[in-house]
CSV table of C-alpha atoms and ligand atoms in Angstrom, one decimal:
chain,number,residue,atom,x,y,z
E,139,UNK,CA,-17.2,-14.1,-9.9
E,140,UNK,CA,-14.1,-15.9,-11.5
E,141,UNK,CA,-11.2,-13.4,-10.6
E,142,UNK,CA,-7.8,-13.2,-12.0
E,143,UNK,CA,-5.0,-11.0,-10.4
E,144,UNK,CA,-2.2,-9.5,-11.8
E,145,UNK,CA,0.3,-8.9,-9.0
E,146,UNK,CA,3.1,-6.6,-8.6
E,147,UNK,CA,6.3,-6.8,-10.8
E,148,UNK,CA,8.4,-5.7,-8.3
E,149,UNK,CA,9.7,-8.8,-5.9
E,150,UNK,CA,8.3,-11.9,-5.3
E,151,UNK,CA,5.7,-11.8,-3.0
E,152,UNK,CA,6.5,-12.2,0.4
E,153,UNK,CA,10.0,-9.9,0.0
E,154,UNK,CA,8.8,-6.9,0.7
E,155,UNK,CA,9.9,-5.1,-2.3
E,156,UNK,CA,6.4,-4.6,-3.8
E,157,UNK,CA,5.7,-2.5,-0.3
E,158,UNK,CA,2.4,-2.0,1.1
E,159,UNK,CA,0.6,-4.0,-2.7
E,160,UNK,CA,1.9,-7.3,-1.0
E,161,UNK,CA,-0.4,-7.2,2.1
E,162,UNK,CA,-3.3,-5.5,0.2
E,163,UNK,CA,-3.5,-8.6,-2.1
E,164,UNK,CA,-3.8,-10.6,0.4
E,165,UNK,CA,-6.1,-9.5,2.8
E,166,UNK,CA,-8.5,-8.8,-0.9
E,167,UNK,CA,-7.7,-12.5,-1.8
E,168,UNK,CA,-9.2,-13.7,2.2
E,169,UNK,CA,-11.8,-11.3,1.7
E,170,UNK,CA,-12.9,-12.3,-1.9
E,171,UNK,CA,-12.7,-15.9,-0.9
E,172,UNK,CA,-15.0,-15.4,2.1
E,173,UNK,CA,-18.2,-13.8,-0.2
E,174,UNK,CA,-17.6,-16.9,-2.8
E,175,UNK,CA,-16.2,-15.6,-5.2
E,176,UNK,CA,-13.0,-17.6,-7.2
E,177,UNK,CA,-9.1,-15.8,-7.2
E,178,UNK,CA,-6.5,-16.7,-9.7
E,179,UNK,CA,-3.5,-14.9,-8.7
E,180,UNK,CA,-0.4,-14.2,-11.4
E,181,UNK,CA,3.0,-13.1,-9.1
E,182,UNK,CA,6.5,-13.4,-9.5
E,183,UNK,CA,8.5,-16.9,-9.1
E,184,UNK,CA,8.8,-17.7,-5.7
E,185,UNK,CA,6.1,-16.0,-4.4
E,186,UNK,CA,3.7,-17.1,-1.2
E,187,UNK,CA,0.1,-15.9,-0.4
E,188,UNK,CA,-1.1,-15.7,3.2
E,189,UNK,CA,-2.2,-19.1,5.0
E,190,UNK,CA,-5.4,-18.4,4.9
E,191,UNK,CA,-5.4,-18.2,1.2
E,192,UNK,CA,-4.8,-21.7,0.6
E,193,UNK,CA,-8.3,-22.0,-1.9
E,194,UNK,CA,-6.7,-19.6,-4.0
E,195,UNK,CA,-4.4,-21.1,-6.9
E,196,UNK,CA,-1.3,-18.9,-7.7
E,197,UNK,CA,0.4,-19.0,-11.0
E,198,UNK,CA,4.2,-18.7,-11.5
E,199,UNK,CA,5.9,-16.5,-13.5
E,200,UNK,CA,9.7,-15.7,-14.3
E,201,UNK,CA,11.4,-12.6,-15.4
E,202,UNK,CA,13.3,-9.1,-14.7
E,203,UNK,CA,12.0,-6.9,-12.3
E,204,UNK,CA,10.3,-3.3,-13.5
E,205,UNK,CA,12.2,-0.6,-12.1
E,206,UNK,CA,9.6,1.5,-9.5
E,207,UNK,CA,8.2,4.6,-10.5
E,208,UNK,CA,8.5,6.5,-7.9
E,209,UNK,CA,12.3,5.6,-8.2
E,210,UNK,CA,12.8,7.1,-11.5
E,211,UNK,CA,11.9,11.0,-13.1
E,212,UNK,CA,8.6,11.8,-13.3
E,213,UNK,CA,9.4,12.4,-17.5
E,214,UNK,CA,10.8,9.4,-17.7
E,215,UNK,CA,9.4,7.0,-20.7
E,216,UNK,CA,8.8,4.1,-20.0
E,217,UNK,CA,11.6,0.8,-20.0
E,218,UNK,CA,10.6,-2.7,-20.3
E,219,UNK,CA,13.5,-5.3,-19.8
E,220,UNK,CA,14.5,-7.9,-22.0
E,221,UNK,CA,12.7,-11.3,-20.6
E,222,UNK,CA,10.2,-8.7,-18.7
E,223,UNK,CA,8.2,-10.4,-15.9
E,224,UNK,CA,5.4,-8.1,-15.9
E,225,UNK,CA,5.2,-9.2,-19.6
E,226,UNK,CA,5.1,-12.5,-19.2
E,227,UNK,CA,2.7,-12.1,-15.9
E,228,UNK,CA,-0.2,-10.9,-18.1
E,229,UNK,CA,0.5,-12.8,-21.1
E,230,UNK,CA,-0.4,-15.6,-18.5
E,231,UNK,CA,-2.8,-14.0,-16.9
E,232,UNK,CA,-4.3,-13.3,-20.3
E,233,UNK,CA,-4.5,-17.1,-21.0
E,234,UNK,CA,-5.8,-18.2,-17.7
E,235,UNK,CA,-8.5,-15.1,-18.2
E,236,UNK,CA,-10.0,-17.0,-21.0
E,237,UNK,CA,-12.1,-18.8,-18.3
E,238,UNK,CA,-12.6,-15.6,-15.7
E,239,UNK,CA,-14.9,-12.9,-15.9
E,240,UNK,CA,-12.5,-10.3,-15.0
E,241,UNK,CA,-8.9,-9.2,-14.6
E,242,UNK,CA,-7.3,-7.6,-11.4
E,243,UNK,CA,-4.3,-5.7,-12.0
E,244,UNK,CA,-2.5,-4.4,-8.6
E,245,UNK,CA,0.4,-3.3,-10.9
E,246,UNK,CA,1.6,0.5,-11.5
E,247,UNK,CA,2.5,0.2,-14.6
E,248,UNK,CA,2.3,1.5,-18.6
E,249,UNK,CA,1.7,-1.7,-20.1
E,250,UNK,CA,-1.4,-3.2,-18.5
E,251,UNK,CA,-3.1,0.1,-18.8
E,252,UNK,CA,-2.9,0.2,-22.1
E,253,UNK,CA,-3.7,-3.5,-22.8
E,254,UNK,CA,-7.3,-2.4,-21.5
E,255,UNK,CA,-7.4,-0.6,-25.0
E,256,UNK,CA,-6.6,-3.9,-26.8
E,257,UNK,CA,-8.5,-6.4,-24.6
E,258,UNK,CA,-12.3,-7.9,-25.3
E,259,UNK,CA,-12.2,-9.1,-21.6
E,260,UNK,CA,-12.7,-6.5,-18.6
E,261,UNK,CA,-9.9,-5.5,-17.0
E,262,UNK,CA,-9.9,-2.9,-14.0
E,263,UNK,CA,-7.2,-1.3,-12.2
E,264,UNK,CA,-6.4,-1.0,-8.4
E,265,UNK,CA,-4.2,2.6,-9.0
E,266,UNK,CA,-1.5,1.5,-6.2
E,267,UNK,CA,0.4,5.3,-6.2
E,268,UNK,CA,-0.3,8.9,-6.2
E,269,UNK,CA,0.9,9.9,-9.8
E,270,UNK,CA,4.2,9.0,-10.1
E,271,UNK,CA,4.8,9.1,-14.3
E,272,UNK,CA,4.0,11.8,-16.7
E,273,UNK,CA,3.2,8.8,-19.2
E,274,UNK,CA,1.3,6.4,-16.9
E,275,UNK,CA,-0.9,9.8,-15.8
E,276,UNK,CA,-1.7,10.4,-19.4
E,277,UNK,CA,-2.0,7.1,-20.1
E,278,UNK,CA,-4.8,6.9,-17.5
E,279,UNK,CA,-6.3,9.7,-18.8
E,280,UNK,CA,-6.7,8.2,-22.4
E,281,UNK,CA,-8.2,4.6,-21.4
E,282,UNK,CA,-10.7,6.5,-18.6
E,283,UNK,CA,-11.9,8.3,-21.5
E,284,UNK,CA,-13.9,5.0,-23.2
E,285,UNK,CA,-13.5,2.9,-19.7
E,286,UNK,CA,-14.1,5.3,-16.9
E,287,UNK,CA,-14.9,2.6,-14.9
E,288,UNK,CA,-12.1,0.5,-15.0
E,289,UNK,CA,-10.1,3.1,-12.2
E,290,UNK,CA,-10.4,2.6,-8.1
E,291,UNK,CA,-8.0,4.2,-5.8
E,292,UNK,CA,-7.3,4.0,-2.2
E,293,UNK,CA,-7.8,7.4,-0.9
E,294,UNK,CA,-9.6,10.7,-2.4
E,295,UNK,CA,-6.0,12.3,-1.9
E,296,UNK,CA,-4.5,9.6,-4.2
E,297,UNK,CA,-7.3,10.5,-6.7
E,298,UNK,CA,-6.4,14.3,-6.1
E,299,UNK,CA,-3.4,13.5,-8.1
E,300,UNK,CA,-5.1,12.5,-11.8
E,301,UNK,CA,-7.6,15.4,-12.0
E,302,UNK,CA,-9.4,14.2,-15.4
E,303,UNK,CA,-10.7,11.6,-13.3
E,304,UNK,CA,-14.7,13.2,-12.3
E,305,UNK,CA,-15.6,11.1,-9.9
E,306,UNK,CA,-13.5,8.1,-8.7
E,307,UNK,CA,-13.7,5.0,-7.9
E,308,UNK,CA,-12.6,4.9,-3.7
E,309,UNK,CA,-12.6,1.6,-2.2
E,310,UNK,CA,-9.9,2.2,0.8
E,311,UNK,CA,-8.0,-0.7,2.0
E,312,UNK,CA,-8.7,-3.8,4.1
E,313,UNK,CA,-6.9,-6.1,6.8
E,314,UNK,CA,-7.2,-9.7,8.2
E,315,UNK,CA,-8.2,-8.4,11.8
E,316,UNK,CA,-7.5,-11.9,13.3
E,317,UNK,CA,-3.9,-11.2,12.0
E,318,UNK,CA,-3.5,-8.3,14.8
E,319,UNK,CA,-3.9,-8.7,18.2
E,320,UNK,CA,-5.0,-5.8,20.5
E,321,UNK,CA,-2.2,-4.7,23.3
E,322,UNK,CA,-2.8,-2.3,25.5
E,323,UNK,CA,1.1,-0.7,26.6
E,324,UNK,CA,0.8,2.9,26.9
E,325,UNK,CA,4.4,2.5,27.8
E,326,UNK,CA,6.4,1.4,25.1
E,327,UNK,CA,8.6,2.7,22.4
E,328,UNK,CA,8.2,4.6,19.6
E,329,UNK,CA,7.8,3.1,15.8
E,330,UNK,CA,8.3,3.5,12.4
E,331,UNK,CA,7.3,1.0,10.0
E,332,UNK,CA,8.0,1.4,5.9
E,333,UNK,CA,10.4,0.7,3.0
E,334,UNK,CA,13.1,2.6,4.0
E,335,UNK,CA,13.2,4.9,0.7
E,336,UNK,CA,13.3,9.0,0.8
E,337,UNK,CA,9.7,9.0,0.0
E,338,UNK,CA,9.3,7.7,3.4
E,339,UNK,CA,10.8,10.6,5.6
E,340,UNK,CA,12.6,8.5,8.0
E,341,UNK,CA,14.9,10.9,9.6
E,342,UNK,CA,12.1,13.2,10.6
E,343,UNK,CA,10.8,10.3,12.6
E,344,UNK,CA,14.3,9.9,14.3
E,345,UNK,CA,14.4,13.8,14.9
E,346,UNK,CA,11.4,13.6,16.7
E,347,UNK,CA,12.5,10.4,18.9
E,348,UNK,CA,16.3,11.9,19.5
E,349,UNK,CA,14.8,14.9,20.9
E,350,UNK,CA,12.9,12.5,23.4
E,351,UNK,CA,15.8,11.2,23.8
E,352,UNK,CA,14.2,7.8,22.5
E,353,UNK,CA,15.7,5.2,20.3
E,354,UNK,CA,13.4,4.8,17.4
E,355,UNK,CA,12.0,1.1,16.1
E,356,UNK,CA,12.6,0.7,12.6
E,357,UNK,CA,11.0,-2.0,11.1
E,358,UNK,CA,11.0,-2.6,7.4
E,359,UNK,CA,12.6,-3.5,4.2
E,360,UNK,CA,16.1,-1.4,3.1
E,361,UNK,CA,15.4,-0.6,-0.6
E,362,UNK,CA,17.8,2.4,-0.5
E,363,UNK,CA,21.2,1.6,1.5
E,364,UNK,CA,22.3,4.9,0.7
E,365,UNK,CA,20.0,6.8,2.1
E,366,UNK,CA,19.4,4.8,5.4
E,367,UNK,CA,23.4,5.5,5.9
E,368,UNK,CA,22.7,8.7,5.3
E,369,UNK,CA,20.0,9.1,7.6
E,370,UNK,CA,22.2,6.8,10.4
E,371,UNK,CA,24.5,9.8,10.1
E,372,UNK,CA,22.5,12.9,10.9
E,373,UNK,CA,21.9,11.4,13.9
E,374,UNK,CA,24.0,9.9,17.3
E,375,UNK,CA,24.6,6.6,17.0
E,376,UNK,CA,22.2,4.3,18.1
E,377,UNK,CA,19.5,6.8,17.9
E,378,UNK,CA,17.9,4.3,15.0
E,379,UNK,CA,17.2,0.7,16.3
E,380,UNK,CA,16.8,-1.6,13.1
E,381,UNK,CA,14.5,-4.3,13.8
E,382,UNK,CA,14.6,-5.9,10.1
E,383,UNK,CA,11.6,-6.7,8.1
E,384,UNK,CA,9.0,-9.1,9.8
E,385,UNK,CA,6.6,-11.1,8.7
E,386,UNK,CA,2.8,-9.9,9.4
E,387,UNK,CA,2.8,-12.1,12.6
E,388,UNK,CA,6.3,-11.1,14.3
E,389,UNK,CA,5.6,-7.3,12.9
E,390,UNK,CA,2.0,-6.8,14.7
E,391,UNK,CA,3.5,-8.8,17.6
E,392,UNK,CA,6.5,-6.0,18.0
E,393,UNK,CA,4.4,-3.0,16.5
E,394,UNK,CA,1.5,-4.0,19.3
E,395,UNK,CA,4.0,-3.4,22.7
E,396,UNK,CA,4.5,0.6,21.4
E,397,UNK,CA,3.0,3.5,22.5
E,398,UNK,CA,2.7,5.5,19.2
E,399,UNK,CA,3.5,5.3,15.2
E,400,UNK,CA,5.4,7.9,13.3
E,401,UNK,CA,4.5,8.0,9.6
E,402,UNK,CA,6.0,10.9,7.6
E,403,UNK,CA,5.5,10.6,4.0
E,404,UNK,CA,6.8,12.7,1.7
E,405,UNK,CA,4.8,12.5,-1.1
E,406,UNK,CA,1.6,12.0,-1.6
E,407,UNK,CA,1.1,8.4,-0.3
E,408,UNK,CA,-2.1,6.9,-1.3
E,409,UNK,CA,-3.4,4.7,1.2
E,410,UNK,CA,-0.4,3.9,3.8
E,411,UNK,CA,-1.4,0.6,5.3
E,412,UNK,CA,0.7,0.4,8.2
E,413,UNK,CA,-1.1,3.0,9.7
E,414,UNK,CA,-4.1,0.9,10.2
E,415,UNK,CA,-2.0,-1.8,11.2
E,416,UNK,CA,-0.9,-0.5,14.0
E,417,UNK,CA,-4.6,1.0,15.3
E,418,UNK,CA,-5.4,-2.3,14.9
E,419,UNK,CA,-3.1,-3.6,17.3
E,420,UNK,CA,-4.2,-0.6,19.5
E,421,UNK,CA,-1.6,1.9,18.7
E,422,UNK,CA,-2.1,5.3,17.9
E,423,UNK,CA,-0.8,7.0,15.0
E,424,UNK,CA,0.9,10.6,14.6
E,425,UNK,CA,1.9,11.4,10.9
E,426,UNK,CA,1.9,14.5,8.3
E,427,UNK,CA,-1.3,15.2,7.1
E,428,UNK,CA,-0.7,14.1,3.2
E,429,UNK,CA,-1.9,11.5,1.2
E,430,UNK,CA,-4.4,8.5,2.4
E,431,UNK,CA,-2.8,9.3,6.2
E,432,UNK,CA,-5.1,12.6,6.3
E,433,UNK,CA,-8.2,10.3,5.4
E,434,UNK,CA,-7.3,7.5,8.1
E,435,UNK,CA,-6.2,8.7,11.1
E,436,UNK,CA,-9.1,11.0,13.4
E,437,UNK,CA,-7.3,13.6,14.6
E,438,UNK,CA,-7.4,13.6,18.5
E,439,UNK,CA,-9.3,10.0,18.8
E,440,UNK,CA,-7.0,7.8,16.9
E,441,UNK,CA,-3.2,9.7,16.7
E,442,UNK,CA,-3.1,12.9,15.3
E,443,UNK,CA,-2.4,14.9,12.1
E,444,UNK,CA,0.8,17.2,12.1
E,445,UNK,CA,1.6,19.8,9.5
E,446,UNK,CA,3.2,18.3,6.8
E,447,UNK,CA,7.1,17.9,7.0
E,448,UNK,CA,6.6,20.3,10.5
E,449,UNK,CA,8.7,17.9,13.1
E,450,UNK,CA,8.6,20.1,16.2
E,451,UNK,CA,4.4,20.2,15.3
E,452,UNK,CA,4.9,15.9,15.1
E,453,UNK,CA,6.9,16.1,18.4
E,454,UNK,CA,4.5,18.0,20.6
E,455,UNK,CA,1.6,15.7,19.0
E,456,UNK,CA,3.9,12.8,20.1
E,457,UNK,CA,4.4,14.0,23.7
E,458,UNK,CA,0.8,14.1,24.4
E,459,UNK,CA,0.2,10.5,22.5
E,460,UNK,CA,-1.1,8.8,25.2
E,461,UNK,CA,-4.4,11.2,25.6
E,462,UNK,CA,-5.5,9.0,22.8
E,463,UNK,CA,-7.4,5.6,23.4
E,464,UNK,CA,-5.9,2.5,21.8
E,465,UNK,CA,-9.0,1.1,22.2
E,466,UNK,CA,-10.9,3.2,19.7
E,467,UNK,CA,-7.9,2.8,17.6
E,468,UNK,CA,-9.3,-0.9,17.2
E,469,UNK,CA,-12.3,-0.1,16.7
E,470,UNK,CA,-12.1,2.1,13.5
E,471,UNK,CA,-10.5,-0.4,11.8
E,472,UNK,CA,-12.7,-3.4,12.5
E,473,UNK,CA,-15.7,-0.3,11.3
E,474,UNK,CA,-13.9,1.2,8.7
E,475,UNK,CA,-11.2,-1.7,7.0
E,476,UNK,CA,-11.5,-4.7,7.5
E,477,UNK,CA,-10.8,-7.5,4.6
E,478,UNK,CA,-15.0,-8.0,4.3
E,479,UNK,CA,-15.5,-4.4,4.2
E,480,UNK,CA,-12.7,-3.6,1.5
E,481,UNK,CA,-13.5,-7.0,-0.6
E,482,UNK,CA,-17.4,-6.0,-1.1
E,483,UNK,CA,-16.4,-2.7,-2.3
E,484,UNK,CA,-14.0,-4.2,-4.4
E,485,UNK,CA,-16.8,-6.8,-6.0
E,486,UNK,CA,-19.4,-3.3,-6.1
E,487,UNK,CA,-17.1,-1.9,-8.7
E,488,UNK,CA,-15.7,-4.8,-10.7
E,489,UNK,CA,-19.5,-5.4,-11.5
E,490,UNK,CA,-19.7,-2.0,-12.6
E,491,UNK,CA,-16.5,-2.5,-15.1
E,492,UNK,CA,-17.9,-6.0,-16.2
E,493,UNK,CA,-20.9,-4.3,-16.9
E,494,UNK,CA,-19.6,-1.6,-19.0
E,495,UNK,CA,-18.2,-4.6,-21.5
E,496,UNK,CA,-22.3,-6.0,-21.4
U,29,UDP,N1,5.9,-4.5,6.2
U,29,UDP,C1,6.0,-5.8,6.6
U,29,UDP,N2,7.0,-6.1,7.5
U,29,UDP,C2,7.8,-5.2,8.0
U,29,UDP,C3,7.6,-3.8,7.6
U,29,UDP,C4,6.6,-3.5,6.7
U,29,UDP,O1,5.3,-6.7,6.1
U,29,UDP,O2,8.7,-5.5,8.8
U,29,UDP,C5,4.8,-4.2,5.2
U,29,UDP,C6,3.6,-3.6,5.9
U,29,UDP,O3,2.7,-4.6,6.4
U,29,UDP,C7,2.9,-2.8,4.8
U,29,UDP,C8,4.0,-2.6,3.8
U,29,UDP,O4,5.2,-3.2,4.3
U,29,UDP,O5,1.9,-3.6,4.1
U,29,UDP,C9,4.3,-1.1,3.6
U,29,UDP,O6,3.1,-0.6,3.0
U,29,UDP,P1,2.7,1.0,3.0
U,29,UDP,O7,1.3,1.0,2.4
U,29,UDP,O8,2.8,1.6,4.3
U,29,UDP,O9,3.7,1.7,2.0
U,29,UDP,P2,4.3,1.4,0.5
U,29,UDP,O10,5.6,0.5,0.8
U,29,UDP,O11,3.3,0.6,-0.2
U,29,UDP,O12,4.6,2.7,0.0
């Protein structure tokens, strides 16, 4: 299959901005590579794919930035900047599609969906968010009517969120497994790993480490200042230790020597992929059970489940963390999501969309 992707239009990749989309890209790039199949990828100026991804060509493309939607009202209509790189990313990937059999778009946005309306070749959608946009939702509502195909999400609670769709489309996620390495320290901090961003519930992570009297590891990209202040202020100082935002390498390094996860969404997060990077490096995972988290992590064999935005529930989960064995943490990923396992379900349904155009 001759593959083109559309990436995010929300930072180059490799900055972090474009969150959790980043890594999924290229662990379905590895993966599409390995069964044979041929990527095109579209991204922002200045972006970089994985090392292992060197087979896969990656197209340039400059412009403004869309503004995130889970950044802006959920009425909002929709804005397209002046010089607008998510534009100009499919006009390319348009042109380069001449030659493909299908399009891949990883963005969350208005305009691709609706160029599926206006488009002879197939073009399918990896929904990246829960529904974020009154437009986008009904949007999505209008193009699955003639292309119900053309839809996958991550997680059935992502899907929850556009109820017109019948039956969707659920291909998970997938990881590089030789990317993270299996440690085994029962003894080590606790982590946090995300975009720091409200969404994200960081300061019900700290609550829970303060009242351990722990320092929490923070690792991740700062996309609201404000609010990580904020949050630095709630709590005594020092209580947060900011370890930046890594690279996959250093992060699974760091992320490997701790004993547990926190991951507290607040809304309804549709796949959350640094949970199952940290059971693959062996670490267990305690988070509010919303959103893809709920689907991933088995409560009481690989973290545990706490009642959503309940911290003292997290924190007496988190005390008894270390009942759980990293080992089998492992082990549901390389069963349940790795990049082979993700990629073939990927290929299952794009042959269905391609089909639909037969
Ligand atoms: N991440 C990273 N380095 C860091 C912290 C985070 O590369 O120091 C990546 C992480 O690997 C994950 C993404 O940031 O892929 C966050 O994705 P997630 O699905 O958890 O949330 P999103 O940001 O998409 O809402």
């Amino acid at each position: 299959m001759r593959i083109v992707l559309i990436s995010t239009p929300i930072g180059f990749l490799g900055s972090g901005k474009g969150g959790g989309v980043e890594l999924t890209l290229n662990s379905l790039v590895s993966g599409l590579i390995s069964l044979g199949h041929s990527v095109e990828v579209v991204a922002p100026k200045n972006s970089k794919l994985h090392e292992s991804n060197v087979n896969a060509k990656l197209h340039f493309v400059e412009g403004e930035d869309q503004i995130s939607w889970q950044h802006q009202d959920f009425n909002s209509h929709v804005s397209i900047p002046d010089n607008s790189l998510l534009a100009g990313m499919l006009e390319k990937a348009i042109d380069i599609a001449k030659h493909a059999d299908v399009l891949l778009n990883m963005s969350y946005d208005w305009l691709p969906i609706w160029m599926t309306l206006n488009l002879e070749i197939p073009i399918a959608h990896i929904v990246s968010m829960g529904s974020e946009s009154s437009v986008i939702s009904n949007l999505i509502s209008k193009v699955y009517a003639k292309y119900p195909n053309n839809f996958a999400f991550h997680s059935k609670m992502q899907a929850n969120d556009y109820p017109f769709i019948k039956k969707p489309t659920i291909i998970g996620n997938g990881f590089n497994l030789d990317n993270y390495i299996f440690q085994d320290s029962v003894k080590g901090p606790l982590a946090w790993v995300g975009r720091v961003a409200p969404e994200k519930g960081l300061e019900d992570a700290v609550y829970v480490a303060d009242q351990l009297g722990e320092k929490l590891k923070v690792w991740g990209f700062i996309e609201d200042e404000m609010y990580a202040s904020k949050i630095e202020k709630l709590f005594p100082q020092g209580a947060i230790d900011w370890m930046g935002f890594l690279s996959t390498d250093e992060l699974q390094k760091e992320l490997g020597k701790c004993r547990g996860l926190l991951n507290t969404p607040k809304w309804n997060e549709a796949y959350g992929n640094v949970i199952v990077e940290a059971l693959a490096c062996g670490v267990p995972v305690v988070a509010y059970k919303r959103g893809g988290p709920s689907e991933i992590i088995m409560h009481g064999q690989t973290g545990y489940l706490a009642d959503p935005d309940d911290k003292k529930n997290m924190l007496s989960y988190v005390e008894i963390i270390e009942k759980i064995n990293r080992q089998k943490c492992r082990e549901w990923v390389e069963k349940n999501a790795s990049a082979d396992i993700f990629a073939n379900k990927v290929v299952n349904w794009l042959n269905e969309v391609m089909h639909e155009y037969k």
